Structures are given as structure tokens and as C-alpha cells.
Short mmCIF file of C-alpha atoms in Angstrom, two decimals:
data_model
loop_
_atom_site.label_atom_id
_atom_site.label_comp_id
_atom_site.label_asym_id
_atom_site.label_seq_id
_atom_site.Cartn_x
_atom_site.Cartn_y
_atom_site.Cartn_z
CA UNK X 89 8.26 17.61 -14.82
CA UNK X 90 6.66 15.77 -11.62
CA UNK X 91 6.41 18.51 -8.65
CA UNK X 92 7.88 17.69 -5.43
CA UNK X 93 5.34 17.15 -2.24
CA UNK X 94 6.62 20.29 -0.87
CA UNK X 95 5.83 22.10 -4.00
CA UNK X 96 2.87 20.85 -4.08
CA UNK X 97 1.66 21.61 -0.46
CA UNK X 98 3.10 25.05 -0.56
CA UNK X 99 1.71 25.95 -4.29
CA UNK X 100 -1.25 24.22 -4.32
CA UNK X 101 -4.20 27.00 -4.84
CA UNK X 102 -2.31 30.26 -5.53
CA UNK X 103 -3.32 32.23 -8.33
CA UNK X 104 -6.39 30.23 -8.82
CA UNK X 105 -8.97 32.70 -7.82
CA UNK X 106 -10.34 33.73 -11.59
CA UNK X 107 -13.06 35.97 -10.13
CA UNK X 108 -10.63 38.23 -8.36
CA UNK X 109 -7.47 37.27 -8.99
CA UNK X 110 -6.20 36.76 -5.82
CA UNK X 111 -2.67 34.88 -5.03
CA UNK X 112 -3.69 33.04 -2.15
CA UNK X 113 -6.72 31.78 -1.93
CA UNK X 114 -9.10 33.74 0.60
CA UNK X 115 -11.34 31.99 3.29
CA UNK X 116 -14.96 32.24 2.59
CA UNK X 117 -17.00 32.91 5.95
CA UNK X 118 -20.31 32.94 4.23
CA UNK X 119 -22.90 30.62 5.01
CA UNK X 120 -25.10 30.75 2.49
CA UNK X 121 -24.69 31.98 -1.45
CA UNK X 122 -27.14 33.41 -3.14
CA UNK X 123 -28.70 31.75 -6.55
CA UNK X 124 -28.40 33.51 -10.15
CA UNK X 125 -32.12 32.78 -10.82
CA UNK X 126 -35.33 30.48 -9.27
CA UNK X 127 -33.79 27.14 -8.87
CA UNK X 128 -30.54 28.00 -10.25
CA UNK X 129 -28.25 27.85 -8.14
CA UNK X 130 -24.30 28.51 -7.85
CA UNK X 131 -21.64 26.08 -7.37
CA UNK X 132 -22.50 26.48 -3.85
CA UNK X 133 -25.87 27.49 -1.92
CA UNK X 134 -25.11 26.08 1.65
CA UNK X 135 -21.73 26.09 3.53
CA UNK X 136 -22.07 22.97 5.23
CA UNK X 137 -22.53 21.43 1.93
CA UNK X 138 -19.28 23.03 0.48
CA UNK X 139 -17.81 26.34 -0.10
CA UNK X 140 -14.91 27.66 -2.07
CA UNK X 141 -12.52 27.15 0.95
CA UNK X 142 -13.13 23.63 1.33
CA UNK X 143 -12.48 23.68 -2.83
CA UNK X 144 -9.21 24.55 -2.34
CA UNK X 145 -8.37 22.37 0.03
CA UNK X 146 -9.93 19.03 -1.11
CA UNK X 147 -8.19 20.09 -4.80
CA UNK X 148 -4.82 20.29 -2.54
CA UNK X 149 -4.92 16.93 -0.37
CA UNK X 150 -6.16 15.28 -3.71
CA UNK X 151 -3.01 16.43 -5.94
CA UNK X 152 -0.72 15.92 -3.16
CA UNK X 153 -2.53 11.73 -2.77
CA UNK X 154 -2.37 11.44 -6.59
CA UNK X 155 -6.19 11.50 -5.91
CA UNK X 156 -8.94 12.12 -8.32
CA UNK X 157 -10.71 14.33 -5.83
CA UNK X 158 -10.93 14.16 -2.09
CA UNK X 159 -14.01 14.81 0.77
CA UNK X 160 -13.27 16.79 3.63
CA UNK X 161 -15.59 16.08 6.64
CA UNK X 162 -15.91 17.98 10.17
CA UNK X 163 -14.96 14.51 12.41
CA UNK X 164 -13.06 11.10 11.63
CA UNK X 165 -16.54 9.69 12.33
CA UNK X 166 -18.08 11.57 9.85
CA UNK X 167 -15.99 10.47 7.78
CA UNK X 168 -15.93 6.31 8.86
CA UNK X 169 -19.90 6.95 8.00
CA UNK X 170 -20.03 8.60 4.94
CA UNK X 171 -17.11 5.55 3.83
CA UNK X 172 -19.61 3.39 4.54
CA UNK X 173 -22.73 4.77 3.32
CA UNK X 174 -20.93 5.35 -0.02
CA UNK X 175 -19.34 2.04 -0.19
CA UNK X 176 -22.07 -0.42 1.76
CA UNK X 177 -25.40 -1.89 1.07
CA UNK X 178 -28.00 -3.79 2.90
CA UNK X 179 -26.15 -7.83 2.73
CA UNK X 180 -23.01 -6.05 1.89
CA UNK X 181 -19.96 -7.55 4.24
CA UNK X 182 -17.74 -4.71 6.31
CA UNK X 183 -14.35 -6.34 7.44
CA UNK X 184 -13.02 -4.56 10.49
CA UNK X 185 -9.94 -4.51 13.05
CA UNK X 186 -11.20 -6.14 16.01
CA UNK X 187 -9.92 -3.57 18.54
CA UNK X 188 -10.81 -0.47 16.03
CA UNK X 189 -11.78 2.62 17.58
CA UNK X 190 -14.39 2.57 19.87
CA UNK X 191 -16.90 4.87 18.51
CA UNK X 192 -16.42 3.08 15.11
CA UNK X 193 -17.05 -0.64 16.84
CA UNK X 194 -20.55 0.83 17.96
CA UNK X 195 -21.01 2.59 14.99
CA UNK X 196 -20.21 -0.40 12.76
CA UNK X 197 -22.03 -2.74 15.27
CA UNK X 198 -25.19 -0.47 15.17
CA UNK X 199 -25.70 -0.39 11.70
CA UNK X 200 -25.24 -3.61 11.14
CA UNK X 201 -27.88 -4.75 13.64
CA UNK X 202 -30.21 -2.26 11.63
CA UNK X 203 -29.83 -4.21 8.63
CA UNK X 204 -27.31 -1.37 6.87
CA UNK X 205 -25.16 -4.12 6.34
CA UNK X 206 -22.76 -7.41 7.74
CA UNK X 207 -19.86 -6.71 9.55
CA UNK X 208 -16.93 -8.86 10.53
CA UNK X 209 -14.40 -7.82 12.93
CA UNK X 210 -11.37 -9.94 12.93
CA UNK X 211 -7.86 -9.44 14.26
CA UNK X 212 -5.96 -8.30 11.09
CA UNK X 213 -2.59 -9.00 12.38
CA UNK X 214 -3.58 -12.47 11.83
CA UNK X 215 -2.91 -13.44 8.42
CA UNK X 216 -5.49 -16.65 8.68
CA UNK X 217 -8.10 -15.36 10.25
CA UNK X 218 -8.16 -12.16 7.65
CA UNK X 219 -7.73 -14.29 4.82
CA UNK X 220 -10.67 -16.17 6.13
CA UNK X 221 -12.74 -13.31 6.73
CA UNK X 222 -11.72 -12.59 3.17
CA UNK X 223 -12.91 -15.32 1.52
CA UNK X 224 -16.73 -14.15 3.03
CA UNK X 225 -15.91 -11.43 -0.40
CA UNK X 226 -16.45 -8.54 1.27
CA UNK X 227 -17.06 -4.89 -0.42
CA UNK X 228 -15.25 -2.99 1.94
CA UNK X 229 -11.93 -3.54 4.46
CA UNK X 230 -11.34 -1.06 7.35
CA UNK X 231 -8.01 -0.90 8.42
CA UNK X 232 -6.59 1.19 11.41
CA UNK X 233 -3.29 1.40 11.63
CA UNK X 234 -2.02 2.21 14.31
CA UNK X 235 -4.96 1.05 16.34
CA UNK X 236 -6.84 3.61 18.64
CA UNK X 237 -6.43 3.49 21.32
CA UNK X 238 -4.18 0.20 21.69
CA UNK X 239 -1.77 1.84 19.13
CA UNK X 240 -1.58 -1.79 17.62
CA UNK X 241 0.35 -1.43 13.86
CA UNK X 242 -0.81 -4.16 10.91
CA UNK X 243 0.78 -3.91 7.41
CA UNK X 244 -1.21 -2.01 5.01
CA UNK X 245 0.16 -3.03 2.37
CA UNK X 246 -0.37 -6.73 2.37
CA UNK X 247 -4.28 -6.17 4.13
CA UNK X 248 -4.98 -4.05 0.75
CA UNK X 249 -3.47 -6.11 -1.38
CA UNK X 250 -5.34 -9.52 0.04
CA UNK X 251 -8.63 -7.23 0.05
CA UNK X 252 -7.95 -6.16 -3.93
CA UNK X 253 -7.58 -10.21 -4.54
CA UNK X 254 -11.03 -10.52 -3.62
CA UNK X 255 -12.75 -7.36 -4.91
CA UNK X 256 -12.63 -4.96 -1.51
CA UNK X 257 -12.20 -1.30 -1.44
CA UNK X 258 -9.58 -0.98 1.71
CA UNK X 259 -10.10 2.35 3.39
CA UNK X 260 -7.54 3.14 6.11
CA UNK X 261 -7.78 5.14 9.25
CA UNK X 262 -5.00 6.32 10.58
CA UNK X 263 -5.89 8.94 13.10
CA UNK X 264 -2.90 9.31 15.04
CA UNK X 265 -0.75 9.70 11.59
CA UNK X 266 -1.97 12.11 10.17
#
């Protein structure tokens, strides 16, 4: 039987606490963990690098996606740079809205400049100039939808789909969605 969204958000995480058998899942304050042994640690040893709260919750937004897991950051620009740190290499292309977020453009722009990798921003409401920018084979294809802060809207769907046709990982931002 497939579970409902609702079901899903509302469910997701109760009685999963084995160590004390808790029905909804507590929020873990601790910073740090201690380890069972020298250089053994737990499943976690720093809170900024996880802890059992985040767990939860990355398990939760990943069943409700259909995911196979899911990263929480602390910022949307966190998260734009880990995207491309995971995804990008040095020669790698970056295809990006043209009127993206600010703090993205000079992110993206930076980077670039540094020799992290190409980037190509291109109005992606313009079927010929994406599929142009496409044929460059890029490894990964922002889309923001809708824009920030123009509030612009392009369709997802056929951006991924012309980005899978040429190998891409599409990644989309949409801030003021979600």
C-alpha cells in the first residue's frame, strides 16, 4: 500500500527512536558526542556535521521526494555551493538562469573566474539559446523557478528533460516555493 503525502509528513519518524523508545522523535541540543573508544567514533561527533535531529528530518523530506536520502544545509547558499562542489570540476560547464539570484550570479561568477569551473548563464525561457548552451554538454543545469527576485517562471519540466538529453544533472531552486 503506497502512503499518502500527508501520512507521510505527519508519520514520518515516530517510534523510531530504538535507544529509548520514544514516539516522537526528540531534538538533540548537544554539540558534540562523545566517542566509544580512541578514534572510534559514534554516528555523530560534531553537530554541525550532523546529529540525530537532522536524521530525522533528512530521512522525512527524502521519503516524502521519493529520494534516496536528502542534505539539509543552514542557507539556500549553502546549499547552491555544496550542489556545485559535489557535482562540478575544474573544465566542468555550469548552465545558469541569467537573472538567478544575486548572491548565486557572484557566487557562480567567482568560482568560475578561480578556475572551479565554466559557467554559462543564458536566459532559459528561451528554448534556442538553452538548447544552445546545451549542446556546450554541460554536467550540471541550475534552474530557478520562479526567479529571485524578478519572480520570472520557466518550465521545469522541459529544461530537465533537454538537460537529461545531454547528460546534465538539473538541480532546481525554488526559494520562494518552498
Amino acid at each position: 500500500m503506497t502512503r499518502k503525502q500527508a501520512t507521510i509528513a505527519v508519520r514520518s519518524g515516530l517510534n523510531d527512536d530504538e535507544q529509548y523508545g520514544c514516539v516522537v522523535p526528540p531534538i538533540h541540543l548537544s554539540s558534540t558526542y562523545n566517542f566509544t573508544g580512541f578514534n572510534e567514533p559514534r554516528a555523530h561527533d560534531y553537530s554541525r556535521r550532523g546529529n540525530p535531529t537532522r536524521d530525522v528530518v533528512q530521512r522525512a523530506l527524502a521519503e516524502l521526494e521519493g529520494g534516496a536520502g536528502a542534505v539539509l544545509t543552514n542557507t539556500g547558499m549553502s546549499a547552491i555551493h555544496l550542489v556545485t562542489t559535489v557535482f562540478l570540476k575544474p573544465g566542468d560547464l555550469l548552465v545558469a538562469p541569467h537573472d538567478c539570484y544575486g548572491g548565486s550570479y557572484r557566487l557562480f561568477d567567482s568560482l568560475a573566474k578561480r578556475g572551479c569551473y565554466r559557467v554559462l548563464f543564458v536566459d532559459q525561457g528561451d528554448e534556442q539559446a538553452l538548447r544552445a548552451a546545451l549542446a556546450d554538454k554541460p554536467k550540471l543545469v541550475l534552474v530557478e523557478s520562479p526567479s529571485n527576485p524578478l519572480l520570472r517562471v520557466v518550465d521545469i519540466a522541459k529544461i530537465c528533460h533537454l538537460a537529461r538529453e545531454v547528460g546534465a544533472v538539473s538541480v532546481v531552486d525554488n526559494t520562494f516555493l518552498s
